[in-house]
XYZ file of N, CA and C in Angstrom:
834
model
N 11.356 18.607 21.716
C 11.626 17.266 21.178
C 12.947 16.713 21.705
N 13.984 17.579 21.737
C 15.280 17.098 22.208
C 15.183 16.570 23.634
N 14.422 17.280 24.499
C 14.261 16.830 25.880
C 13.555 15.486 25.936
N 12.602 15.273 25.043
C 11.828 14.029 25.044
C 12.676 12.826 24.665
N 13.659 13.036 23.797
C 14.467 11.899 23.341
C 15.745 11.719 24.151
N 16.012 12.588 25.104
C 17.226 12.482 25.901
C 17.375 11.143 26.625
N 16.282 10.509 27.100
C 16.464 9.242 27.815
C 17.225 8.185 27.032
N 17.118 8.173 25.704
C 17.871 7.184 24.938
C 18.958 7.817 24.083
N 18.865 9.141 23.830
C 19.856 9.795 22.972
C 21.066 10.264 23.757
N 20.876 10.578 25.051
C 21.989 11.060 25.843
C 22.573 12.331 25.256
N 23.885 12.311 25.026
C 24.570 13.489 24.474
C 24.803 13.366 22.970
N 24.106 12.461 22.309
C 24.295 12.272 20.875
C 23.741 13.460 20.098
N 24.304 13.724 18.918
C 23.794 14.828 18.090
C 22.347 14.587 17.671
N 21.494 15.588 17.858
C 20.081 15.507 17.490
C 19.744 16.715 16.635
N 18.989 16.496 15.555
C 18.609 17.628 14.718
C 17.553 17.257 13.700
N 17.285 18.200 12.814
C 16.253 18.015 11.795
C 16.746 17.064 10.708
N 15.855 16.143 10.307
C 16.144 15.236 9.214
C 15.296 15.569 8.004
N 15.310 14.717 6.988
C 14.531 14.987 5.776
C 13.030 14.846 6.014
N 12.261 15.658 5.319
C 10.804 15.524 5.241
C 10.117 15.437 6.604
N 10.475 16.363 7.492
C 9.799 16.446 8.779
C 10.284 15.487 9.843
N 11.321 14.727 9.565
C 11.837 13.764 10.541
C 12.839 14.427 11.480
N 13.167 13.711 12.545
C 14.238 14.088 13.465
C 15.291 12.991 13.405
N 16.558 13.381 13.379
C 17.655 12.414 13.326
C 18.478 12.467 14.609
N 18.817 11.297 15.112
C 19.777 11.159 16.201
C 20.979 10.429 15.620
N 22.120 11.089 15.588
C 23.306 10.542 14.925
C 24.186 9.771 15.914
N 25.177 9.096 15.346
C 26.224 8.416 16.113
C 25.690 7.309 17.025
N 24.641 6.619 16.581
C 24.153 5.458 17.326
C 25.208 4.349 17.264
N 25.483 3.716 18.387
C 26.433 2.608 18.426
C 25.869 1.443 17.604
N 26.523 1.062 16.498
C 25.995 -0.034 15.670
C 25.786 -1.335 16.445
N 26.599 -1.560 17.468
C 26.493 -2.793 18.240
C 25.338 -2.771 19.238
N 24.700 -1.594 19.380
C 23.579 -1.479 20.322
C 22.362 -0.879 19.633
N 22.286 -1.034 18.310
C 21.215 -0.374 17.569
C 19.840 -0.917 17.950
N 19.733 -2.221 18.210
C 18.434 -2.783 18.591
C 18.002 -2.255 19.959
N 18.933 -2.175 20.878
C 18.636 -1.644 22.211
C 18.193 -0.184 22.121
N 18.885 0.613 21.291
C 18.513 2.024 21.124
C 17.133 2.149 20.492
N 16.868 1.287 19.501
C 15.543 1.327 18.869
C 14.454 0.973 19.871
N 14.672 -0.034 20.709
C 13.675 -0.442 21.698
C 13.366 0.691 22.672
N 14.398 1.434 23.065
C 14.180 2.572 23.959
C 13.327 3.632 23.276
N 13.598 3.884 22.002
C 12.816 4.872 21.253
C 11.398 4.385 21.013
N 11.241 3.096 20.735
C 9.911 2.541 20.488
C 9.032 2.645 21.733
N 9.633 2.491 22.903
C 8.873 2.599 24.152
C 8.351 4.013 24.376
N 8.961 4.997 23.723
C 8.565 6.395 23.907
C 7.579 6.890 22.856
N 7.162 6.024 21.936
C 6.220 6.458 20.895
C 4.966 7.105 21.487
N 4.356 6.550 22.543
C 3.164 7.207 23.104
C 3.451 8.591 23.677
N 4.708 8.861 24.030
C 5.080 10.145 24.632
C 5.414 11.177 23.566
N 6.250 10.797 22.596
C 6.733 11.769 21.608
C 5.937 11.751 20.309
N 5.119 10.705 20.097
C 4.286 10.655 18.896
C 5.057 10.438 17.613
N 6.245 9.885 17.721
C 7.086 9.644 16.542
C 7.564 8.193 16.546
N 7.384 7.539 15.406
C 7.785 6.141 15.288
C 9.257 6.079 14.866
N 10.064 5.228 15.527
C 11.494 5.172 15.224
C 11.834 4.136 14.159
N 12.859 4.427 13.387
C 13.429 3.436 12.471
C 14.912 3.755 12.315
N 15.744 2.738 12.378
C 17.175 2.927 12.196
C 17.498 3.041 10.709
N 18.380 3.981 10.378
C 18.795 4.207 8.997
C 20.313 4.366 8.978
N 20.883 4.393 7.782
C 22.331 4.553 7.658
C 22.665 5.544 6.557
N 23.768 6.252 6.750
C 24.266 7.136 5.695
C 25.472 6.520 4.992
N 25.684 5.212 5.193
C 26.790 4.525 4.513
C 26.653 4.612 2.998
N 25.410 4.597 2.505
C 25.168 4.582 1.061
C 24.479 5.857 0.580
N 24.216 6.792 1.472
C 23.445 7.988 1.117
C 23.979 9.174 1.907
N 24.844 9.982 1.249
C 25.443 11.105 1.969
C 24.502 12.298 2.121
N 23.277 12.180 1.602
C 22.292 13.254 1.808
C 21.532 13.057 3.119
N 21.714 11.908 3.753
C 21.020 11.627 5.009
C 21.845 12.218 6.154
N 21.545 13.455 6.478
C 22.330 14.174 7.481
C 21.427 15.138 8.249
N 21.927 15.583 9.394
C 21.200 16.573 10.189
C 21.223 17.911 9.467
N 20.058 18.552 9.389
C 19.911 19.823 8.685
C 19.801 20.974 9.681
N 20.266 22.163 9.278
C 20.196 23.310 10.201
C 18.778 23.826 10.416
N 17.896 23.593 9.448
C 16.519 24.071 9.536
C 15.550 22.918 9.277
N 14.332 22.998 9.831
C 13.336 21.950 9.565
C 12.997 21.863 8.084
N 12.793 20.657 7.610
C 12.363 20.434 6.228
C 10.918 19.950 6.262
N 10.024 20.628 5.560
C 8.601 20.258 5.646
C 8.354 18.818 5.215
N 7.467 18.162 5.940
C 7.018 16.834 5.566
C 5.684 16.913 4.864
N 5.030 15.801 4.630
C 3.725 15.810 3.961
C 2.669 16.477 4.845
N 1.682 17.061 4.207
C 0.571 17.653 4.953
C -0.289 16.549 5.565
N -1.137 16.921 6.509
C -2.042 15.939 7.123
C -2.915 15.268 6.083
N -3.428 16.061 5.155
C -4.315 15.500 4.127
C -3.547 14.565 3.197
N -2.317 14.919 2.867
C -1.504 14.061 2.001
C -1.194 12.737 2.690
N -0.856 12.800 3.967
C -0.529 11.585 4.702
C -1.771 10.717 4.903
N -2.905 11.347 5.127
C -4.156 10.605 5.275
C -4.518 9.896 3.974
N -4.330 10.586 2.839
C -4.606 9.976 1.536
C -3.656 8.812 1.274
N -2.402 8.963 1.702
C -1.416 7.886 1.552
C -1.861 6.650 2.328
N -2.267 6.837 3.587
C -2.675 5.714 4.428
C -3.942 5.052 3.900
N -4.872 5.847 3.387
C -6.112 5.288 2.841
C -5.834 4.469 1.588
N -4.934 4.972 0.738
C -4.568 4.229 -0.469
C -3.835 2.939 -0.106
N -3.017 2.995 0.942
C -2.307 1.796 1.397
C -3.293 0.727 1.842
N -4.310 1.139 2.577
C -5.285 0.187 3.107
C -6.057 -0.522 2.002
N -6.232 0.143 0.867
C -6.994 -0.452 -0.236
C -6.112 -1.244 -1.201
N -4.807 -1.287 -0.947
C -3.897 -2.007 -1.845
C -3.950 -3.511 -1.575
N -3.411 -4.272 -2.510
C -3.351 -5.737 -2.403
C -1.879 -6.158 -2.438
N -1.202 -6.113 -1.287
C 0.252 -6.317 -1.298
C 0.704 -7.669 -1.819
N -0.092 -8.721 -1.592
C 0.385 -10.047 -1.986
C 0.009 -10.394 -3.417
N -0.600 -9.434 -4.107
C -0.690 -9.507 -5.560
C 0.465 -8.735 -6.186
N 0.861 -7.643 -5.535
C 1.976 -6.831 -6.036
C 3.316 -7.500 -5.752
N 3.467 -8.043 -4.551
C 4.704 -8.721 -4.174
C 4.523 -10.225 -4.350
N 5.225 -10.780 -5.316
C 5.210 -12.223 -5.554
C 6.644 -12.670 -5.818
N 7.055 -13.754 -5.184
C 8.409 -14.249 -5.391
C 8.566 -14.698 -6.840
N 9.739 -14.439 -7.409
C 9.959 -14.755 -8.826
C 9.824 -16.248 -9.122
N 9.957 -17.084 -8.097
C 9.846 -18.535 -8.322
C 8.452 -19.070 -8.010
N 7.500 -18.177 -7.751
C 6.164 -18.586 -7.313
C 5.535 -19.615 -8.249
N 5.741 -19.447 -9.549
C 5.090 -20.327 -10.523
C 6.040 -21.361 -11.128
N 7.219 -21.542 -10.519
C 8.195 -22.497 -11.052
C 7.681 -23.934 -10.972
N 8.110 -24.730 -11.940
C 7.851 -26.169 -11.941
C 9.168 -26.892 -11.634
N 9.083 -27.977 -10.898
C 10.265 -28.756 -10.525
C 10.291 -30.041 -11.343
N 11.405 -30.249 -12.047
C 11.577 -31.466 -12.832
C 12.226 -32.556 -11.979
N 12.270 -33.762 -12.529
C 12.773 -34.917 -11.778
C 14.192 -34.701 -11.271
N 15.033 -34.127 -12.096
C 16.418 -33.939 -11.695
C 16.633 -32.840 -10.672
N 15.588 -32.070 -10.368
C 15.722 -30.945 -9.437
C 15.162 -31.237 -8.052
N 14.470 -32.349 -7.888
C 13.816 -32.647 -6.611
C 14.829 -32.679 -5.472
N 15.953 -33.342 -5.692
C 16.958 -33.462 -4.635
C 17.487 -32.090 -4.225
N 17.680 -31.204 -5.208
C 18.188 -29.857 -4.916
C 17.242 -29.111 -3.981
N 15.956 -29.122 -4.291
C 14.991 -28.398 -3.464
C 14.784 -29.080 -2.116
N 14.888 -30.394 -2.088
C 14.721 -31.112 -0.827
C 15.901 -30.890 0.110
N 17.071 -30.605 -0.445
C 18.252 -30.349 0.377
C 18.144 -29.001 1.067
N 17.489 -28.049 0.421
C 17.347 -26.722 1.016
C 18.522 -25.825 0.696
N 18.291 -24.512 0.787
C 19.333 -23.541 0.474
C 20.384 -23.461 1.572
N 20.030 -23.896 2.786
C 20.989 -23.873 3.891
C 21.852 -25.133 3.912
N 21.740 -25.932 2.849
C 22.506 -27.178 2.729
C 22.311 -28.059 3.956
N 21.048 -28.312 4.256
C 20.727 -29.187 5.381
C 21.407 -30.533 5.173
N 22.179 -30.963 6.151
C 22.968 -32.191 6.017
C 22.106 -33.419 6.301
N 21.024 -33.529 5.561
C 20.097 -34.650 5.698
C 19.579 -35.006 4.317
N 19.347 -36.264 4.080
C 18.746 -36.681 2.814
C 17.233 -36.660 2.985
N 16.614 -35.561 2.554
C 15.175 -35.402 2.715
C 14.408 -35.803 1.465
N 15.126 -36.222 0.433
C 14.458 -36.550 -0.824
C 13.394 -37.622 -0.627
N 13.683 -38.590 0.240
C 12.737 -39.686 0.458
C 11.444 -39.209 1.106
N 11.465 -38.017 1.704
C 10.256 -37.500 2.343
C 9.255 -36.979 1.329
N 9.732 -36.719 0.125
C 8.859 -36.184 -0.914
C 8.172 -37.345 -1.617
N 6.864 -37.334 -1.598
C 6.104 -38.431 -2.207
C 6.387 -38.519 -3.697
N 6.440 -39.735 -4.187
C 6.556 -39.926 -5.628
C 5.282 -39.419 -6.293
N 5.432 -38.727 -7.376
C 4.260 -38.198 -8.068
C 4.643 -37.750 -9.451
N 3.673 -37.215 -10.133
C 3.914 -36.771 -11.499
C 4.850 -35.573 -11.504
N 5.837 -35.623 -12.357
C 6.773 -34.523 -12.540
C 6.709 -34.069 -13.991
N 6.892 -32.779 -14.250
C 7.184 -31.729 -13.265
C 5.995 -31.428 -12.357
N 6.313 -30.822 -11.204
C 5.282 -30.451 -10.236
C 5.542 -29.023 -9.774
N 4.529 -28.271 -9.385
C 4.756 -26.898 -8.916
C 5.713 -26.876 -7.718
N 6.654 -25.958 -7.756
C 7.630 -25.875 -6.667
C 6.952 -25.646 -5.316
N 5.935 -24.790 -5.284
C 5.270 -24.500 -4.013
C 4.596 -25.744 -3.439
N 4.020 -26.573 -4.316
C 3.386 -27.811 -3.855
C 4.432 -28.777 -3.305
N 5.581 -28.850 -3.991
C 6.655 -29.725 -3.529
C 7.171 -29.279 -2.168
N 7.394 -27.965 -2.019
C 7.916 -27.450 -0.753
C 6.914 -27.649 0.377
N 5.618 -27.471 0.086
C 4.621 -27.668 1.137
C 4.551 -29.137 1.545
N 4.668 -30.035 0.574
C 4.666 -31.461 0.902
C 5.851 -31.810 1.797
N 7.002 -31.237 1.476
C 8.191 -31.473 2.282
C 8.004 -30.921 3.692
N 7.456 -29.712 3.784
C 7.219 -29.088 5.087
C 6.245 -29.921 5.923
N 5.183 -30.407 5.305
C 4.199 -31.221 6.030
C 4.824 -32.513 6.560
N 5.730 -33.103 5.773
C 6.395 -34.324 6.226
C 7.274 -34.029 7.454
N 7.936 -32.872 7.447
C 8.756 -32.493 8.602
C 7.900 -32.273 9.841
N 6.737 -31.654 9.656
C 5.839 -31.420 10.789
C 5.403 -32.728 11.441
N 5.385 -33.787 10.663
C 4.938 -35.085 11.177
C 6.061 -35.874 11.848
N 7.283 -35.348 11.825
C 8.431 -36.051 12.405
C 9.182 -35.073 13.303
N 8.887 -35.080 14.599
C 9.436 -34.089 15.528
C 10.961 -34.125 15.580
N 11.556 -35.303 15.554
C 13.012 -35.404 15.637
C 13.675 -34.802 14.405
N 13.151 -35.137 13.247
C 13.716 -34.612 12.010
C 13.495 -33.105 11.916
N 12.319 -32.653 12.332
C 12.016 -31.218 12.343
C 13.040 -30.476 13.211
N 13.343 -31.026 14.380
C 14.293 -30.382 15.288
C 15.685 -30.318 14.675
N 16.071 -31.354 13.958
C 17.390 -31.364 13.317
C 17.467 -30.314 12.221
N 16.402 -30.184 11.444
C 16.371 -29.157 10.404
C 16.371 -27.768 11.037
N 15.590 -27.599 12.102
C 15.530 -26.304 12.776
C 16.907 -25.845 13.229
N 17.715 -26.784 13.686
C 19.058 -26.430 14.122
C 19.911 -25.827 13.024
N 19.573 -26.112 11.761
C 20.343 -25.585 10.638
C 19.778 -24.283 10.080
N 18.519 -23.980 10.361
C 17.896 -22.821 9.703
C 17.428 -21.735 10.661
N 17.466 -21.989 11.965
C 16.901 -21.011 12.901
C 17.655 -19.690 12.895
N 18.896 -19.674 12.395
C 19.686 -18.443 12.361
C 18.964 -17.302 11.663
N 18.076 -17.632 10.706
C 17.425 -16.595 9.913
C 16.433 -15.781 10.740
N 16.069 -16.249 11.933
C 15.149 -15.507 12.796
C 15.845 -14.993 14.056
N 17.163 -14.842 13.989
C 17.932 -14.312 15.113
C 18.531 -12.959 14.724
N 18.677 -12.060 15.697
C 19.230 -10.737 15.396
C 20.682 -10.821 14.940
N 21.379 -11.903 15.262
C 22.757 -12.066 14.789
C 22.824 -12.112 13.269
N 21.719 -12.476 12.633
C 21.672 -12.569 11.172
C 21.454 -11.200 10.533
N 21.047 -10.232 11.308
C 20.784 -8.896 10.777
C 22.062 -8.248 10.246
N 21.859 -7.375 9.287
C 22.971 -6.576 8.768
C 23.255 -5.431 9.743
N 24.537 -5.136 9.945
C 24.930 -4.016 10.803
C 25.827 -3.076 10.012
N 25.341 -1.883 9.671
C 26.169 -0.931 8.926
C 27.228 -0.297 9.823
N 28.165 0.399 9.205
C 29.208 1.078 9.977
C 28.659 2.308 10.693
N 27.754 3.018 10.027
C 27.195 4.255 10.576
C 25.687 4.103 10.729
N 25.175 4.376 11.924
C 23.749 4.209 12.212
C 23.171 5.505 12.762
N 22.017 5.891 12.234
C 21.262 7.024 12.750
C 19.865 6.538 13.124
N 19.298 7.157 14.130
C 17.915 6.888 14.494
C 17.046 7.973 13.869
N 16.109 7.563 13.024
C 15.178 8.509 12.412
C 13.839 8.416 13.139
N 13.361 9.548 13.622
C 12.060 9.631 14.283
C 11.072 10.233 13.299
N 10.119 9.413 12.885
C 9.162 9.825 11.862
C 8.077 10.699 12.485
N 7.565 11.672 11.742
C 6.549 12.576 12.296
C 5.153 11.964 12.317
N 5.061 10.717 12.768
C 3.770 10.041 12.919
C 3.955 8.858 13.858
N 2.898 8.513 14.566
C 2.907 7.286 15.368
C 2.101 6.187 14.693
N 1.499 6.505 13.551
C 0.637 5.578 12.824
C 1.485 4.624 11.981
N 1.231 3.325 12.107
C 2.064 2.333 11.418
C 1.978 2.441 9.900
N 0.779 2.383 9.275
C 0.761 2.477 7.810
C 1.303 3.803 7.289
N 1.029 4.902 7.991
C 1.546 6.202 7.545
C 3.065 6.234 7.564
N 3.681 5.454 8.453
C 5.141 5.453 8.546
C 5.790 4.954 7.263
N 5.036 4.178 6.461
C 5.575 3.697 5.196
C 5.963 4.806 4.236
N 5.436 5.997 4.441
C 5.752 7.148 3.587
C 7.257 7.438 3.599
N 7.922 7.177 4.713
C 9.337 7.537 4.869
C 10.289 6.354 4.718
N 9.771 5.147 4.524
C 10.651 3.974 4.494
C 11.373 3.886 3.155
N 12.689 3.870 3.215
C 13.527 3.751 2.022
C 13.818 2.271 1.791
N 13.248 1.725 0.714
C 13.377 0.286 0.453
C 13.411 0.054 -1.045
N 14.353 -0.773 -1.490
C 14.490 -1.049 -2.919
C 13.232 -1.680 -3.493
N 12.504 -2.423 -2.682
C 11.265 -3.046 -3.140
C 10.078 -2.108 -3.176
N 10.308 -0.825 -2.913
C 9.218 0.165 -2.926
C 9.759 1.491 -3.451
N 10.147 1.488 -4.713
C 10.791 2.665 -5.300
C 9.802 3.696 -5.829
N 8.558 3.307 -6.040
C 7.544 4.244 -6.519
C 6.552 4.530 -5.397
N 5.801 5.613 -5.544
C 4.807 5.941 -4.523
C 3.769 4.827 -4.403
N 3.409 4.198 -5.530
C 2.443 3.100 -5.485
C 2.973 1.943 -4.643
N 4.239 1.591 -4.856
C 4.806 0.496 -4.077
C 5.061 0.903 -2.628
N 5.310 2.191 -2.377
C 5.427 2.644 -0.992
C 4.119 2.426 -0.247
N 3.014 2.707 -0.923
C 1.706 2.479 -0.296
C 1.468 0.985 -0.063
N 1.902 0.179 -1.019
C 1.754 -1.271 -0.866
C 2.594 -1.779 0.298
N 3.825 -1.287 0.408
C 4.680 -1.658 1.535
C 4.059 -1.206 2.853
N 3.445 -0.032 2.848
C 2.796 0.468 4.063
C 1.709 -0.486 4.538
N 0.981 -1.085 3.607
C -0.045 -2.057 3.983
C 0.594 -3.338 4.529
N 1.749 -3.725 3.993
C 2.479 -4.860 4.560
C 2.848 -4.562 6.015
N 3.371 -3.354 6.265
C 3.729 -2.975 7.634
C 2.520 -3.069 8.554
N 1.370 -2.605 8.057
C 0.146 -2.629 8.865
C -0.321 -4.058 9.121
N -0.314 -4.893 8.081
C -0.762 -6.281 8.238
C 0.152 -7.057 9.187
N 1.449 -6.911 9.006
C 2.384 -7.645 9.857
C 2.326 -7.163 11.303
N 2.115 -5.860 11.497
C 1.995 -5.351 12.868
C 0.740 -5.928 13.525
N -0.357 -5.951 12.782
C -1.617 -6.447 13.332
C -1.546 -7.944 13.625
N -0.949 -8.704 12.719
C -0.979 -10.168 12.854
C 0.151 -10.705 13.719
N 1.354 -10.153 13.543
C 2.518 -10.740 14.207
C 3.188 -9.775 15.184
N 2.604 -8.612 15.394
C 3.260 -7.561 16.174
C 4.686 -7.352 15.659
N 4.817 -7.335 14.322
C 6.115 -7.126 13.679
C 6.360 -5.627 13.552
N 7.433 -5.159 14.158
C 7.754 -3.730 14.198
C 9.035 -3.474 13.419
N 8.978 -2.508 12.520
C 10.142 -2.192 11.692
C 11.226 -1.550 12.551
N 12.361 -2.208 12.645
C 13.489 -1.710 13.422
C 14.423 -0.890 12.552
N 14.725 -1.394 11.356
C 15.741 -0.754 10.522
C 15.385 -0.847 9.053
N 15.784 0.184 8.335
C 15.636 0.235 6.881
C 16.976 0.647 6.298
N 17.647 -0.316 5.659
C 18.977 -0.064 5.092
C 18.937 0.057 3.569
N 17.820 0.403 3.000
C 17.715 0.547 1.547
C 17.306 -0.749 0.873
N 18.201 -1.718 0.844
C 17.865 -3.023 0.253
C 17.464 -4.039 1.313
N 17.473 -3.617 2.564
C 17.169 -4.530 3.666
C 16.228 -3.877 4.669
N 15.320 -4.682 5.208
C 14.446 -4.273 6.303
C 14.602 -5.290 7.428
N 14.547 -4.817 8.666
C 14.686 -5.701 9.820
C 13.538 -5.451 10.796
N 12.904 -6.534 11.232
C 11.706 -6.454 12.064
C 11.901 -7.193 13.382
N 11.380 -6.609 14.445
C 11.221 -7.305 15.720
C 9.802 -7.854 15.772
N 9.670 -9.138 16.081
C 8.368 -9.813 16.035
C 7.927 -10.194 17.442
N 6.720 -9.770 17.815
C 6.220 -10.039 19.157
C 5.316 -11.246 19.252
N 4.817 -11.736 18.118
C 3.890 -12.877 18.101
C 4.349 -13.843 17.011
N 5.060 -14.880 17.401
C 5.628 -15.803 16.419
C 4.536 -16.634 15.743
N 4.664 -16.865 14.445
C 3.727 -17.782 13.778
C 3.857 -19.190 14.352
N 2.735 -19.856 14.495
C 2.752 -21.242 14.969
C 3.150 -22.168 13.824
N 3.789 -23.301 14.131
C 4.114 -24.266 13.075
C 2.854 -24.696 12.333
N 2.982 -24.904 11.037
C 1.831 -25.287 10.227
C 1.416 -24.171 9.295
N 0.124 -23.967 9.147
C -0.386 -22.999 8.177
C 0.086 -21.579 8.458
N 0.144 -21.189 9.741
C 0.580 -19.830 10.069
C 2.007 -19.583 9.597
N 2.909 -20.477 9.964
C 4.311 -20.308 9.575
C 4.473 -20.388 8.064
N 3.718 -21.275 7.422
C 3.807 -21.416 5.972
C 3.354 -20.134 5.270
N 2.243 -19.560 5.704
C 1.743 -18.326 5.094
C 2.711 -17.174 5.324
N 3.182 -17.020 6.556
C 4.113 -15.935 6.866
C 5.412 -16.087 6.085
N 5.895 -17.322 5.940
C 7.122 -17.561 5.176
C 6.937 -17.183 3.715
N 5.770 -17.474 3.156
C 5.497 -17.097 1.775
C 5.485 -15.595 1.596
N 4.934 -14.875 2.564
C 4.908 -13.417 2.484
C 6.317 -12.845 2.598
N 7.114 -13.391 3.510
C 8.481 -12.898 3.649
C 9.273 -13.140 2.373
N 9.139 -14.323 1.790
C 9.858 -14.627 0.557
C 9.402 -13.731 -0.588
N 8.118 -13.362 -0.607
C 7.614 -12.468 -1.649
C 8.245 -11.094 -1.534
N 8.423 -10.627 -0.308
C 9.003 -9.305 -0.081
C 10.525 -9.346 -0.139
N 11.099 -10.530 0.070
C 12.551 -10.672 0.183
C 13.079 -11.701 -0.809
N 13.101 -11.384 -2.104
C 13.539 -12.367 -3.101
C 14.999 -12.763 -2.970
N 15.800 -11.973 -2.249
C 17.216 -12.295 -2.103
C 17.540 -12.963 -0.775
N 16.516 -13.407 -0.056
C 16.744 -14.192 1.154
C 17.097 -15.614 0.742
N 18.298 -16.056 1.110
C 18.824 -17.317 0.582
C 18.374 -18.537 1.379
N 17.071 -18.679 1.534
C 16.492 -19.887 2.112
C 15.222 -20.210 1.350
N 14.906 -21.487 1.257
C 13.650 -21.890 0.641
C 12.492 -21.566 1.577
N 11.297 -21.538 1.009
C 10.124 -21.213 1.824
C 9.925 -22.208 2.958
N 10.141 -23.497 2.686
C 9.931 -24.493 3.741
C 10.928 -24.323 4.875
N 12.138 -23.858 4.555
C 13.132 -23.617 5.599
C 12.736 -22.433 6.473
N 12.247 -21.369 5.831
C 11.792 -20.200 6.587
C 10.618 -20.580 7.485
N 9.713 -21.408 6.962
C 8.559 -21.842 7.753
C 8.995 -22.633 8.984
N 10.031 -23.437 8.849
C 10.561 -24.171 10.002
C 11.166 -23.206 11.021
N 11.855 -22.179 10.538
C 12.561 -21.255 11.429
C 11.639 -20.271 12.138
N 10.544 -19.854 11.493
C 9.726 -18.757 12.012
C 9.227 -18.939 13.449
N 8.764 -20.114 13.851
C 8.275 -20.235 15.229
C 9.375 -20.192 16.286
N 10.637 -20.107 15.863
C 11.759 -20.239 16.797
C 12.515 -18.942 17.042
N 12.046 -17.811 16.498
C 12.791 -16.575 16.681
C 11.924 -15.343 16.569
N 12.482 -14.219 17.001
C 11.734 -12.959 17.071
C 12.279 -11.889 16.135
N 13.089 -12.272 15.160
C 13.696 -11.301 14.252
C 13.480 -11.744 12.807
N 12.940 -10.849 11.989
C 12.747 -11.125 10.565
C 13.673 -10.232 9.761
N 14.188 -10.795 8.672
C 15.133 -10.077 7.811
C 14.630 -10.119 6.375
N 14.481 -8.948 5.780
C 14.016 -8.812 4.397
C 15.177 -8.315 3.551
N 15.454 -9.011 2.444
C 16.551 -8.610 1.557
C 16.040 -8.567 0.119
N 16.102 -7.388 -0.473
C 15.633 -7.176 -1.846
C 16.593 -6.192 -2.503
N 17.433 -6.698 -3.386
C 18.464 -5.857 -4.000
C 18.433 -6.003 -5.518
N 19.131 -5.092 -6.218
C 19.184 -5.192 -7.689
C 19.831 -6.492 -8.139
């Protein structure tokens, strides 16, 4: 295994990690995406899916002198099968999904969480209030889609959320090589605040599988309360971006942008950021 990972690990410390994983320590935090890409390219060779992790918040995440057993083949197969039968978008719902917007709140939601320096209130059709927040945001998004100049101006304020510069960078980075090349099975090892139970781990695993299939979204890093994805197939403006933005917001309740803002940003970048904290 050490010989197989030498092309990207170089002289870095390599050893046994928790639950059948392999750890490569001392990854340069400023080059973590580049290191992950090198490891991801080797998945067909080494049969292990890479994910960046950190020991900044977990001092048990360290190289071990002896291998630590991981799940059995049958256990991992049962995990993946249970993941496939889960309903992630029933389990993951944004806390504001059912909110109603009153008359005095329309301007706040139309301004956006990124404080877009535009008066978009006039774009929202007059109608009966209160109104469902999701309906209001979709109406606003549709109006932007119909005005290319205004859409471009808004995009300039929100596109940062789909750039790697927006990603969190810990002080200490390790590369964890999971003992599987299977995407849903990899969810067994993902440490995420939004998946603290085995049931939610299986649900998250199905999210990983769906996003990989639809958007070629590959998990780059798992920092406990944050997940970072490289996306190979950007959602198109309109229904695709709107649906993907809703899913991201459901998984990332602490992402400080409205759904319509995320939908505007999604077609313009290849990096997704999930934030879910206490």
